[in-house]
Amino acid sequence: MNAIAAIEGSGDHRVLVLHGWALDSSVWLTARARTDQSRFTYAYLDFPGYGVNRPEAPADGIDGMAAVALDAADQLGWSTFSVLGHSMGGTTALRVATLAPERVTSVVALTPVSPAGTPLDEATYGSFAGAWADPGAAIRGALAPHIDETDLKNLVDRNRSTMDQATWESYLKNWTSPDFLDQMGTYEGPTTLIVGESDPFVTAEYLGDTLAALKNGNLKTVRGKAGHYPMVENAPETVALSEQSLY
């Protein structure tokens, strides 16, 4: 059984929070300082191989990650809840909703990768895998071109302290290969996709098929220089948009 990294708040609205590829739930630290803890209860999950669950074997695919998330909700005793996820975790949030639509009250997917998968040619896949050697350069070059130097250093430092290269490579396979776009219609609850205005990777165009597949979906944008890590780059607006979208 995987441990919950942190539980914050005392609100009636319960939110399971899922992180992305490059580091564990500590990616939410800046945003956590701005959440409404009287309205919401947030539970932050580290996927197996990350953070407090670093000794565990990585989950197998997005479906395996969704199963971990549902197990966490069971562990918390949450029969219903919302899901907030970032990037790889955003796609996992969508998968949780399609697997357990009766339990998920709403989804907020922040810069999510596609539920149809993100096919990469061999060279591009190799460059993503090889980015382990210098994740800071990869984040600035391909995901968050305007990120503050201090924020970037903190992301890289936490990357090194919360995961290893085998986990990096396992979850790269996970986030590039989901295949459940045709099942998105099984979830009819409110679903909000949020992009960073300067994210060169997860754009409104990239998410076009995902948005079209949702029965009750909408798209919002964190403005300005926010890229793939808007909860770090512009935490006030990101938290405001997210909490407005949690029903």
Short mmCIF file of N, CA, C and O in Angstrom, two decimals, residues 5-77:
data_model
loop_
_atom_site.label_atom_id
_atom_site.label_comp_id
_atom_site.label_asym_id
_atom_site.label_seq_id
_atom_site.Cartn_x
_atom_site.Cartn_y
_atom_site.Cartn_z
N ALA A 5 1.41 11.38 0.70
CA ALA A 5 2.51 12.27 1.04
C ALA A 5 2.09 13.36 2.02
O ALA A 5 2.85 13.72 2.93
N ALA A 6 0.88 13.92 1.85
CA ALA A 6 0.41 14.99 2.73
C ALA A 6 -1.10 15.13 2.60
O ALA A 6 -1.65 14.91 1.51
N ILE A 7 -1.73 15.50 3.69
CA ILE A 7 -3.16 15.82 3.69
C ILE A 7 -3.30 17.20 4.34
O ILE A 7 -2.79 17.43 5.44
N GLU A 8 -3.98 18.11 3.64
CA GLU A 8 -4.12 19.48 4.13
C GLU A 8 -5.56 19.94 3.97
O GLU A 8 -6.22 19.61 2.98
N GLY A 9 -6.02 20.74 4.92
CA GLY A 9 -7.34 21.31 4.85
C GLY A 9 -8.36 20.52 5.63
O GLY A 9 -8.13 19.37 6.02
N SER A 10 -9.52 21.17 5.85
CA SER A 10 -10.59 20.54 6.61
C SER A 10 -11.95 20.72 5.94
O SER A 10 -12.98 20.54 6.56
N GLY A 11 -11.92 21.08 4.65
CA GLY A 11 -13.15 21.33 3.94
C GLY A 11 -13.89 20.07 3.55
O GLY A 11 -13.31 18.97 3.50
N ASP A 12 -15.17 20.23 3.24
CA ASP A 12 -15.99 19.10 2.83
C ASP A 12 -15.65 18.60 1.43
O ASP A 12 -15.95 17.45 1.10
N HIS A 13 -15.08 19.47 0.60
CA HIS A 13 -14.76 19.10 -0.78
C HIS A 13 -13.39 18.42 -0.79
O HIS A 13 -12.37 19.04 -0.53
N ARG A 14 -13.39 17.13 -1.11
CA ARG A 14 -12.16 16.33 -1.06
C ARG A 14 -11.51 16.26 -2.44
O ARG A 14 -12.19 15.98 -3.43
N VAL A 15 -10.20 16.51 -2.48
CA VAL A 15 -9.47 16.58 -3.74
C VAL A 15 -8.23 15.70 -3.66
O VAL A 15 -7.36 15.90 -2.80
N LEU A 16 -8.14 14.72 -4.56
CA LEU A 16 -6.95 13.89 -4.69
C LEU A 16 -6.03 14.56 -5.71
O LEU A 16 -6.46 14.87 -6.82
N VAL A 17 -4.76 14.78 -5.33
CA VAL A 17 -3.84 15.57 -6.15
C VAL A 17 -2.70 14.69 -6.65
O VAL A 17 -2.02 14.02 -5.86
N LEU A 18 -2.49 14.71 -7.97
CA LEU A 18 -1.54 13.82 -8.63
C LEU A 18 -0.45 14.65 -9.33
O LEU A 18 -0.75 15.60 -10.05
N HIS A 19 0.79 14.23 -9.17
CA HIS A 19 1.92 14.98 -9.74
C HIS A 19 2.30 14.46 -11.13
O HIS A 19 1.79 13.43 -11.59
N GLY A 20 3.21 15.16 -11.77
CA GLY A 20 3.69 14.80 -13.09
C GLY A 20 4.98 14.00 -13.07
O GLY A 20 5.34 13.37 -12.06
N TRP A 21 5.70 14.06 -14.17
CA TRP A 21 6.82 13.16 -14.43
C TRP A 21 8.10 13.55 -13.69
O TRP A 21 8.79 12.69 -13.13
N ALA A 22 8.46 14.82 -13.69
CA ALA A 22 9.81 15.21 -13.32
C ALA A 22 10.09 15.19 -11.82
O ALA A 22 11.24 15.15 -11.41
N LEU A 23 9.05 15.27 -10.99
CA LEU A 23 9.26 15.17 -9.56
C LEU A 23 7.97 14.85 -8.85
O LEU A 23 6.90 14.81 -9.46
N ASP A 24 8.09 14.63 -7.56
CA ASP A 24 6.98 14.11 -6.76
C ASP A 24 5.98 15.21 -6.40
O ASP A 24 5.96 16.29 -7.00
N SER A 25 5.16 14.97 -5.37
CA SER A 25 4.11 15.91 -4.99
C SER A 25 4.66 17.25 -4.49
O SER A 25 3.90 18.20 -4.35
N SER A 26 5.95 17.33 -4.22
CA SER A 26 6.52 18.61 -3.81
C SER A 26 6.43 19.67 -4.91
O SER A 26 6.63 20.85 -4.65
N VAL A 27 6.11 19.27 -6.13
CA VAL A 27 5.90 20.24 -7.20
C VAL A 27 4.75 21.20 -6.86
O VAL A 27 4.67 22.31 -7.38
N TRP A 28 3.87 20.78 -5.95
CA TRP A 28 2.71 21.60 -5.57
C TRP A 28 3.00 22.53 -4.40
O TRP A 28 2.09 23.27 -3.98
N LEU A 29 4.19 22.55 -3.85
CA LEU A 29 4.44 23.28 -2.61
C LEU A 29 4.09 24.76 -2.71
O LEU A 29 3.47 25.32 -1.79
N THR A 30 4.47 25.42 -3.78
CA THR A 30 4.17 26.85 -3.92
C THR A 30 2.66 27.08 -3.95
O THR A 30 2.14 28.00 -3.31
N ALA A 31 1.95 26.23 -4.69
CA ALA A 31 0.50 26.35 -4.80
C ALA A 31 -0.19 26.01 -3.49
O ALA A 31 -1.22 26.60 -3.14
N ARG A 32 0.36 25.06 -2.75
CA ARG A 32 -0.28 24.61 -1.51
C ARG A 32 -0.43 25.75 -0.51
O ARG A 32 -1.38 25.78 0.29
N ALA A 33 0.49 26.70 -0.55
CA ALA A 33 0.41 27.83 0.38
C ALA A 33 -0.77 28.75 0.10
O ALA A 33 -1.12 29.59 0.92
N ARG A 34 -1.41 28.57 -1.07
CA ARG A 34 -2.50 29.46 -1.48
C ARG A 34 -3.86 28.77 -1.56
O ARG A 34 -4.83 29.40 -1.97
N THR A 35 -3.94 27.52 -1.20
CA THR A 35 -5.21 26.81 -1.31
C THR A 35 -6.18 27.21 -0.19
O THR A 35 -5.76 27.65 0.89
N ASP A 36 -7.47 27.04 -0.46
CA ASP A 36 -8.52 27.34 0.49
C ASP A 36 -8.76 26.10 1.36
O ASP A 36 -9.48 25.18 0.96
N GLN A 37 -8.17 26.09 2.54
CA GLN A 37 -8.23 24.89 3.37
C GLN A 37 -9.51 24.81 4.19
O GLN A 37 -9.76 23.80 4.84
N SER A 38 -10.32 25.86 4.18
CA SER A 38 -11.61 25.77 4.85
C SER A 38 -12.66 25.14 3.95
O SER A 38 -13.60 24.50 4.44
N ARG A 39 -12.50 25.27 2.66
CA ARG A 39 -13.45 24.71 1.71
C ARG A 39 -13.04 23.32 1.24
O ARG A 39 -13.89 22.47 0.99
N PHE A 40 -11.73 23.09 1.13
CA PHE A 40 -11.22 21.85 0.54
C PHE A 40 -10.39 21.06 1.53
O PHE A 40 -9.75 21.61 2.43
N THR A 41 -10.35 19.74 1.31
CA THR A 41 -9.34 18.87 1.90
C THR A 41 -8.54 18.27 0.75
O THR A 41 -9.12 17.60 -0.12
N TYR A 42 -7.26 18.55 0.73
CA TYR A 42 -6.38 18.08 -0.34
C TYR A 42 -5.52 16.91 0.15
O TYR A 42 -4.89 17.00 1.21
N ALA A 43 -5.47 15.85 -0.62
CA ALA A 43 -4.58 14.72 -0.35
C ALA A 43 -3.59 14.61 -1.50
O ALA A 43 -3.99 14.43 -2.66
N TYR A 44 -2.31 14.75 -1.19
CA TYR A 44 -1.24 14.76 -2.20
C TYR A 44 -0.60 13.38 -2.25
O TYR A 44 -0.07 12.88 -1.26
N LEU A 45 -0.63 12.78 -3.43
CA LEU A 45 -0.13 11.42 -3.63
C LEU A 45 1.22 11.45 -4.32
O LEU A 45 1.43 12.21 -5.28
N ASP A 46 2.15 10.63 -3.85
CA ASP A 46 3.38 10.32 -4.59
C ASP A 46 3.18 8.98 -5.28
O ASP A 46 2.86 7.98 -4.62
N PHE A 47 3.36 8.95 -6.60
CA PHE A 47 3.27 7.67 -7.30
C PHE A 47 4.42 6.75 -6.87
O PHE A 47 5.47 7.21 -6.42
N PRO A 48 4.24 5.44 -7.00
CA PRO A 48 5.30 4.50 -6.62
C PRO A 48 6.61 4.81 -7.36
O PRO A 48 6.62 5.03 -8.57
N GLY A 49 7.69 4.85 -6.60
CA GLY A 49 8.99 5.22 -7.15
C GLY A 49 9.37 6.66 -6.88
O GLY A 49 10.52 7.06 -7.11
N TYR A 50 8.41 7.46 -6.38
CA TYR A 50 8.64 8.88 -6.10
C TYR A 50 8.49 9.17 -4.61
O TYR A 50 7.64 8.57 -3.93
N GLY A 51 9.25 10.14 -4.13
CA GLY A 51 9.02 10.73 -2.81
C GLY A 51 8.89 9.71 -1.70
O GLY A 51 9.75 8.85 -1.51
N VAL A 52 7.79 9.80 -0.94
CA VAL A 52 7.61 8.89 0.19
C VAL A 52 7.43 7.45 -0.26
O VAL A 52 7.57 6.53 0.56
N ASN A 53 7.12 7.25 -1.52
CA ASN A 53 6.96 5.89 -2.07
C ASN A 53 8.12 5.49 -2.98
O ASN A 53 7.98 4.60 -3.83
N ARG A 54 9.25 6.15 -2.77
CA ARG A 54 10.41 5.87 -3.62
C ARG A 54 10.84 4.40 -3.61
O ARG A 54 11.26 3.87 -4.64
N PRO A 55 10.73 3.68 -2.51
CA PRO A 55 11.16 2.27 -2.53
C PRO A 55 10.26 1.35 -3.36
O PRO A 55 10.66 0.22 -3.67
N GLU A 56 9.07 1.82 -3.72
CA GLU A 56 8.12 0.96 -4.43
C GLU A 56 8.45 0.90 -5.92
O GLU A 56 8.99 1.83 -6.50
N ALA A 57 8.07 -0.21 -6.55
CA ALA A 57 8.27 -0.35 -7.99
C ALA A 57 7.32 0.58 -8.74
O ALA A 57 6.17 0.76 -8.32
N PRO A 58 7.77 1.21 -9.83
CA PRO A 58 6.90 2.11 -10.58
C PRO A 58 5.60 1.45 -11.03
O PRO A 58 5.56 0.24 -11.28
N ALA A 59 4.55 2.24 -11.12
CA ALA A 59 3.27 1.74 -11.61
C ALA A 59 3.38 1.37 -13.08
O ALA A 59 4.19 1.93 -13.82
N ASP A 60 2.55 0.44 -13.51
CA ASP A 60 2.58 -0.05 -14.88
C ASP A 60 1.55 0.70 -15.72
O ASP A 60 0.35 0.39 -15.69
N GLY A 61 2.01 1.68 -16.47
CA GLY A 61 1.14 2.42 -17.38
C GLY A 61 0.22 3.39 -16.65
O GLY A 61 0.15 3.44 -15.42
N ILE A 62 -0.50 4.18 -17.43
CA ILE A 62 -1.46 5.12 -16.85
C ILE A 62 -2.57 4.38 -16.11
O ILE A 62 -3.04 4.83 -15.05
N ASP A 63 -2.97 3.22 -16.60
CA ASP A 63 -3.98 2.43 -15.88
C ASP A 63 -3.47 2.01 -14.51
O ASP A 63 -4.22 2.03 -13.52
N GLY A 64 -2.21 1.62 -14.43
CA GLY A 64 -1.63 1.27 -13.14
C GLY A 64 -1.57 2.47 -12.21
O GLY A 64 -1.79 2.34 -10.99
N MET A 65 -1.27 3.63 -12.75
CA MET A 65 -1.24 4.86 -11.95
C MET A 65 -2.64 5.22 -11.45
O MET A 65 -2.82 5.64 -10.31
N ALA A 66 -3.63 5.04 -12.32
CA ALA A 66 -5.01 5.31 -11.91
C ALA A 66 -5.44 4.36 -10.81
O ALA A 66 -6.15 4.75 -9.87
N ALA A 67 -5.00 3.12 -10.88
CA ALA A 67 -5.32 2.15 -9.83
C ALA A 67 -4.70 2.57 -8.51
O ALA A 67 -5.33 2.43 -7.44
N VAL A 68 -3.48 3.09 -8.55
CA VAL A 68 -2.83 3.58 -7.33
C VAL A 68 -3.63 4.74 -6.75
O VAL A 68 -3.84 4.83 -5.52
N ALA A 69 -4.10 5.64 -7.61
CA ALA A 69 -4.89 6.78 -7.15
C ALA A 69 -6.20 6.32 -6.50
O ALA A 69 -6.60 6.83 -5.45
N LEU A 70 -6.87 5.36 -7.11
CA LEU A 70 -8.11 4.86 -6.55
C LEU A 70 -7.87 4.12 -5.23
O LEU A 70 -8.67 4.22 -4.30
N ASP A 71 -6.76 3.42 -5.14
CA ASP A 71 -6.40 2.77 -3.88
C ASP A 71 -6.18 3.82 -2.78
O ASP A 71 -6.56 3.61 -1.62
N ALA A 72 -5.56 4.95 -3.17
CA ALA A 72 -5.34 6.02 -2.20
C ALA A 72 -6.66 6.58 -1.70
O ALA A 72 -6.83 6.85 -0.50
N ALA A 73 -7.62 6.76 -2.60
CA ALA A 73 -8.94 7.25 -2.19
C ALA A 73 -9.61 6.25 -1.25
O ALA A 73 -10.25 6.65 -0.26
N ASP A 74 -9.47 4.96 -1.53
CA ASP A 74 -10.01 3.94 -0.65
C ASP A 74 -9.34 4.01 0.73
O ASP A 74 -10.00 3.89 1.77
N GLN A 75 -8.03 4.18 0.71
CA GLN A 75 -7.27 4.28 1.95
C GLN A 75 -7.75 5.45 2.81
O GLN A 75 -7.80 5.36 4.04
N LEU A 76 -8.13 6.54 2.14
CA LEU A 76 -8.63 7.73 2.83
C LEU A 76 -10.09 7.59 3.26
O LEU A 76 -10.59 8.41 4.03
N GLY A 77 -10.76 6.56 2.75
CA GLY A 77 -12.18 6.39 3.03
C GLY A 77 -13.06 7.32 2.25
O GLY A 77 -14.19 7.63 2.66
#
